[in-house]
C-alpha cells in the first residue's frame, strides 16, 4: 500500500512540473514575439518619419507644386522654408489629411511644427497634421532648417 501512494504522488508531481514548464516556455516565447513586433513597429515608424522629413525638406515635385498637382510636397526653395509652400501644405493637411498621408506615403499619423512660431495667412499655427493623442508608439525626428531667415528646428512626430 505504501508503494502505491508514493507512485500516485510522484505522478502528480510529474504532471505539475510538466504544466509549469509548459507555461514558462509559452510565456518566454510570447515575450520574444511581442518584443519583436514592437521593434518592427518602431522601425517602420522611424522609416516613415525619415521619408516624410526627406520629402518635406526638399523642393518637392513639381518645384512649384500646389494642392492640385502635388506629387511630393517639399517645403524648401533655395534651402529655406518657402512660406507659400508651407501654406499650401497646411491647407492640404487641413482639407484632406488622409490624402496628405497618402502623398507622404505613410500609413501612420504625423504632426510637424517648428521651434519658431509658424505664421500662415497672418495667423500663428502651432503645427500641421494631427497632434498626437492616445498614442501606442511615437517617433520624434528633428531636422535643422531656415525659416524667415533664421535657423530653426523642424520637429516631425509620427505615431499610431
PDB file of C-alpha atoms in Angstrom:
ATOM      1  CA  UNK A   1       0.000   0.000   0.000  1.00  0.00           C
ATOM      2  CA  UNK A   2       2.679   2.480   0.817  1.00  0.00           C
ATOM      3  CA  UNK A   3       4.297   1.983  -2.567  1.00  0.00           C
ATOM      4  CA  UNK A   4       1.064   2.776  -4.463  1.00  0.00           C
ATOM      5  CA  UNK A   5       0.600   6.109  -2.659  1.00  0.00           C
ATOM      6  CA  UNK A   6       4.144   7.137  -3.368  1.00  0.00           C
ATOM      7  CA  UNK A   7       3.724   6.316  -7.064  1.00  0.00           C
ATOM      8  CA  UNK A   8       0.475   8.340  -7.301  1.00  0.00           C
ATOM      9  CA  UNK A   9       2.081  11.313  -5.584  1.00  0.00           C
ATOM     10  CA  UNK A  10       5.123  11.068  -7.866  1.00  0.00           C
ATOM     11  CA  UNK A  11       2.891  11.016 -10.945  1.00  0.00           C
ATOM     12  CA  UNK A  12       1.010  14.134  -9.728  1.00  0.00           C
ATOM     13  CA  UNK A  13       4.311  15.917  -9.154  1.00  0.00           C
ATOM     14  CA  UNK A  14       5.494  14.990 -12.653  1.00  0.00           C
ATOM     15  CA  UNK A  15       2.264  16.390 -14.224  1.00  0.00           C
ATOM     16  CA  UNK A  16       2.536  19.618 -12.164  1.00  0.00           C
ATOM     17  CA  UNK A  17       6.167  20.164 -13.189  1.00  0.00           C
ATOM     18  CA  UNK A  18       5.332  19.486 -16.848  1.00  0.00           C
ATOM     19  CA  UNK A  19       2.459  22.006 -16.762  1.00  0.00           C
ATOM     20  CA  UNK A  20       4.629  24.594 -15.025  1.00  0.00           C
ATOM     21  CA  UNK A  21       7.423  24.183 -17.576  1.00  0.00           C
ATOM     22  CA  UNK A  22       4.948  24.375 -20.480  1.00  0.00           C
ATOM     23  CA  UNK A  23       3.550  27.642 -19.087  1.00  0.00           C
ATOM     24  CA  UNK A  24       7.045  29.037 -18.545  1.00  0.00           C
ATOM     25  CA  UNK A  25       8.145  28.169 -22.095  1.00  0.00           C
ATOM     26  CA  UNK A  26       4.947  29.659 -23.558  1.00  0.00           C
ATOM     27  CA  UNK A  27       5.476  32.886 -21.605  1.00  0.00           C
ATOM     28  CA  UNK A  28       9.101  33.086 -22.790  1.00  0.00           C
ATOM     29  CA  UNK A  29       8.210  32.666 -26.479  1.00  0.00           C
ATOM     30  CA  UNK A  30       5.279  35.077 -26.186  1.00  0.00           C
ATOM     31  CA  UNK A  31       7.576  37.764 -24.737  1.00  0.00           C
ATOM     32  CA  UNK A  32      10.050  37.221 -27.595  1.00  0.00           C
ATOM     33  CA  UNK A  33       7.323  37.590 -30.224  1.00  0.00           C
ATOM     34  CA  UNK A  34       5.865  40.672 -28.518  1.00  0.00           C
ATOM     35  CA  UNK A  35       9.284  42.335 -28.302  1.00  0.00           C
ATOM     36  CA  UNK A  36       9.989  41.540 -31.945  1.00  0.00           C
ATOM     37  CA  UNK A  37       6.696  43.051 -33.120  1.00  0.00           C
ATOM     38  CA  UNK A  38       7.311  46.247 -31.107  1.00  0.00           C
ATOM     39  CA  UNK A  39      10.744  46.601 -32.672  1.00  0.00           C
ATOM     40  CA  UNK A  40       9.233  46.187 -36.151  1.00  0.00           C
ATOM     41  CA  UNK A  41       6.645  48.918 -35.443  1.00  0.00           C
ATOM     42  CA  UNK A  42       9.342  51.295 -34.208  1.00  0.00           C
ATOM     43  CA  UNK A  43      11.492  50.560 -37.256  1.00  0.00           C
ATOM     44  CA  UNK A  44       8.519  51.217 -39.523  1.00  0.00           C
ATOM     45  CA  UNK A  45       7.639  54.470 -37.728  1.00  0.00           C
ATOM     46  CA  UNK A  46      11.240  55.613 -37.928  1.00  0.00           C
ATOM     47  CA  UNK A  47      11.463  54.757 -41.621  1.00  0.00           C
ATOM     48  CA  UNK A  48       8.232  56.622 -42.429  1.00  0.00           C
ATOM     49  CA  UNK A  49       9.367  59.603 -40.339  1.00  0.00           C
ATOM     50  CA  UNK A  50      12.608  59.832 -42.277  1.00  0.00           C
ATOM     51  CA  UNK A  51      10.764  59.579 -45.607  1.00  0.00           C
ATOM     52  CA  UNK A  52       8.412  62.388 -44.507  1.00  0.00           C
ATOM     53  CA  UNK A  53      11.329  64.543 -43.327  1.00  0.00           C
ATOM     54  CA  UNK A  54      13.263  63.964 -46.565  1.00  0.00           C
ATOM     55  CA  UNK A  55      10.195  64.841 -48.647  1.00  0.00           C
ATOM     56  CA  UNK A  56       9.340  67.983 -46.710  1.00  0.00           C
ATOM     57  CA  UNK A  57      12.930  69.205 -46.630  1.00  0.00           C
ATOM     58  CA  UNK A  58      13.142  69.157 -50.406  1.00  0.00           C
ATOM     59  CA  UNK A  59      11.747  71.471 -53.060  1.00  0.00           C
ATOM     60  CA  UNK A  60       9.036  68.945 -53.777  1.00  0.00           C
ATOM     61  CA  UNK A  61       7.770  67.837 -57.136  1.00  0.00           C
ATOM     62  CA  UNK A  62       6.947  69.708 -59.223  1.00  0.00           C
ATOM     63  CA  UNK A  63       9.063  72.564 -57.866  1.00  0.00           C
ATOM     64  CA  UNK A  64       6.143  74.978 -57.974  1.00  0.00           C
ATOM     65  CA  UNK A  65       3.581  72.487 -56.662  1.00  0.00           C
ATOM     66  CA  UNK A  66       0.145  73.305 -55.327  1.00  0.00           C
ATOM     67  CA  UNK A  67      -2.722  71.224 -53.916  1.00  0.00           C
ATOM     68  CA  UNK A  68      -3.895  70.227 -57.408  1.00  0.00           C
ATOM     69  CA  UNK A  69      -0.612  68.960 -58.897  1.00  0.00           C
ATOM     70  CA  UNK A  70       1.472  67.883 -55.884  1.00  0.00           C
ATOM     71  CA  UNK A  71       3.433  64.648 -56.143  1.00  0.00           C
ATOM     72  CA  UNK A  72       5.986  65.321 -53.388  1.00  0.00           C
ATOM     73  CA  UNK A  73       5.140  68.175 -51.003  1.00  0.00           C
ATOM     74  CA  UNK A  74       8.525  69.799 -50.371  1.00  0.00           C
ATOM     75  CA  UNK A  75       8.684  72.950 -48.281  1.00  0.00           C
ATOM     76  CA  UNK A  76      12.041  74.352 -49.399  1.00  0.00           C
ATOM     77  CA  UNK A  77      13.144  76.846 -52.007  1.00  0.00           C
ATOM     78  CA  UNK A  78      16.811  77.866 -52.082  1.00  0.00           C
ATOM     79  CA  UNK A  79      17.405  75.677 -48.991  1.00  0.00           C
ATOM     80  CA  UNK A  80      14.958  77.752 -46.897  1.00  0.00           C
ATOM     81  CA  UNK A  81      11.351  77.091 -45.953  1.00  0.00           C
ATOM     82  CA  UNK A  82       9.158  78.725 -48.563  1.00  0.00           C
ATOM     83  CA  UNK A  83       6.219  80.333 -46.769  1.00  0.00           C
ATOM     84  CA  UNK A  84       3.907  79.789 -49.747  1.00  0.00           C
ATOM     85  CA  UNK A  85       4.698  76.058 -49.829  1.00  0.00           C
ATOM     86  CA  UNK A  86       4.231  75.896 -46.059  1.00  0.00           C
ATOM     87  CA  UNK A  87       0.811  77.499 -46.501  1.00  0.00           C
ATOM     88  CA  UNK A  88      -0.067  75.049 -49.308  1.00  0.00           C
ATOM     89  CA  UNK A  89       0.998  72.114 -47.154  1.00  0.00           C
ATOM     90  CA  UNK A  90      -1.045  73.369 -44.202  1.00  0.00           C
ATOM     91  CA  UNK A  91      -4.091  73.817 -46.443  1.00  0.00           C
ATOM     92  CA  UNK A  92      -3.609  70.325 -47.892  1.00  0.00           C
ATOM     93  CA  UNK A  93      -3.263  68.694 -44.461  1.00  0.00           C
ATOM     94  CA  UNK A  94      -6.223  70.634 -43.078  1.00  0.00           C
ATOM     95  CA  UNK A  95      -8.571  69.998 -46.003  1.00  0.00           C
ATOM     96  CA  UNK A  96      -7.709  66.342 -46.677  1.00  0.00           C
ATOM     97  CA  UNK A  97      -5.470  64.770 -44.042  1.00  0.00           C
ATOM     98  CA  UNK A  98      -5.793  61.232 -45.441  1.00  0.00           C
ATOM     99  CA  UNK A  99      -4.764  62.392 -48.930  1.00  0.00           C
ATOM    100  CA  UNK A 100      -1.770  64.154 -47.374  1.00  0.00           C
ATOM    101  CA  UNK A 101      -0.768  60.889 -45.648  1.00  0.00           C
ATOM    102  CA  UNK A 102      -1.066  59.071 -48.985  1.00  0.00           C
ATOM    103  CA  UNK A 103       1.071  61.666 -50.753  1.00  0.00           C
ATOM    104  CA  UNK A 104       3.682  61.352 -47.995  1.00  0.00           C
ATOM    105  CA  UNK A 105       3.496  57.562 -48.447  1.00  0.00           C
ATOM    106  CA  UNK A 106       2.748  56.768 -44.818  1.00  0.00           C
ATOM    107  CA  UNK A 107       0.039  54.822 -43.052  1.00  0.00           C
ATOM    108  CA  UNK A 108       0.899  56.496 -39.763  1.00  0.00           C
ATOM    109  CA  UNK A 109      -0.312  59.797 -38.363  1.00  0.00           C
ATOM    110  CA  UNK A 110       2.039  62.757 -38.489  1.00  0.00           C
ATOM    111  CA  UNK A 111       2.383  66.165 -36.899  1.00  0.00           C
ATOM    112  CA  UNK A 112       5.014  68.753 -37.643  1.00  0.00           C
ATOM    113  CA  UNK A 113       5.943  72.062 -36.139  1.00  0.00           C
ATOM    114  CA  UNK A 114       8.858  74.431 -35.878  1.00  0.00           C
ATOM    115  CA  UNK A 115      10.664  75.674 -32.806  1.00  0.00           C
ATOM    116  CA  UNK A 116       9.889  79.197 -34.079  1.00  0.00           C
ATOM    117  CA  UNK A 117       6.303  80.360 -34.452  1.00  0.00           C
ATOM    118  CA  UNK A 118       4.742  79.372 -37.771  1.00  0.00           C
ATOM    119  CA  UNK A 119       2.757  82.192 -39.323  1.00  0.00           C
ATOM    120  CA  UNK A 120       0.318  81.084 -42.034  1.00  0.00           C
ATOM    121  CA  UNK A 121      -2.127  83.557 -43.578  1.00  0.00           C
ATOM    122  CA  UNK A 122      -1.209  86.024 -40.843  1.00  0.00           C
ATOM    123  CA  UNK A 123      -2.200  83.563 -38.098  1.00  0.00           C
ATOM    124  CA  UNK A 124       0.059  81.701 -35.710  1.00  0.00           C
ATOM    125  CA  UNK A 125      -0.205  77.940 -36.279  1.00  0.00           C
ATOM    126  CA  UNK A 126       1.042  75.537 -33.618  1.00  0.00           C
ATOM    127  CA  UNK A 127       1.550  72.650 -36.044  1.00  0.00           C
ATOM    128  CA  UNK A 128       0.454  70.886 -39.196  1.00  0.00           C
ATOM    129  CA  UNK A 129      -1.152  67.463 -39.204  1.00  0.00           C
ATOM    130  CA  UNK A 130      -2.813  65.536 -36.426  1.00  0.00           C
ATOM    131  CA  UNK A 131      -1.454  66.237 -32.921  1.00  0.00           C
ATOM    132  CA  UNK A 132      -0.518  63.039 -31.067  1.00  0.00           C
ATOM    133  CA  UNK A 133      -3.085  61.751 -28.591  1.00  0.00           C
ATOM    134  CA  UNK A 134      -3.617  58.278 -27.150  1.00  0.00           C
ATOM    135  CA  UNK A 135      -0.516  57.040 -28.932  1.00  0.00           C
ATOM    136  CA  UNK A 136       0.700  53.468 -28.745  1.00  0.00           C
ATOM    137  CA  UNK A 137       4.009  54.300 -30.392  1.00  0.00           C
ATOM    138  CA  UNK A 138       5.577  57.660 -31.197  1.00  0.00           C
ATOM    139  CA  UNK A 139       8.745  58.610 -33.029  1.00  0.00           C
ATOM    140  CA  UNK A 140      10.022  62.177 -32.918  1.00  0.00           C
ATOM    141  CA  UNK A 141      12.501  63.418 -35.525  1.00  0.00           C
ATOM    142  CA  UNK A 142      14.220  66.783 -35.625  1.00  0.00           C
ATOM    143  CA  UNK A 143      15.861  68.449 -38.591  1.00  0.00           C
ATOM    144  CA  UNK A 144      17.532  71.827 -38.824  1.00  0.00           C
ATOM    145  CA  UNK A 145      16.378  74.288 -41.460  1.00  0.00           C
ATOM    146  CA  UNK A 146      15.906  78.010 -42.084  1.00  0.00           C
ATOM    147  CA  UNK A 147      12.570  79.760 -41.609  1.00  0.00           C
ATOM    148  CA  UNK A 148      12.157  83.520 -42.059  1.00  0.00           C
ATOM    149  CA  UNK A 149      15.924  83.896 -42.452  1.00  0.00           C
ATOM    150  CA  UNK A 150      16.614  82.309 -39.037  1.00  0.00           C
ATOM    151  CA  UNK A 151      17.856  78.825 -38.201  1.00  0.00           C
ATOM    152  CA  UNK A 152      15.103  76.718 -36.689  1.00  0.00           C
ATOM    153  CA  UNK A 153      14.287  73.101 -35.958  1.00  0.00           C
ATOM    154  CA  UNK A 154      11.602  71.186 -37.811  1.00  0.00           C
ATOM    155  CA  UNK A 155      10.025  68.654 -35.458  1.00  0.00           C
ATOM    156  CA  UNK A 156       8.171  65.734 -37.004  1.00  0.00           C
ATOM    157  CA  UNK A 157       6.189  63.320 -34.855  1.00  0.00           C
ATOM    158  CA  UNK A 158       4.999  60.064 -36.415  1.00  0.00           C
ATOM    159  CA  UNK A 159       2.653  57.902 -34.372  1.00  0.00           C
ATOM    160  CA  UNK A 160      -0.029  55.253 -34.311  1.00  0.00           C
TER     161      UNK A 160
END
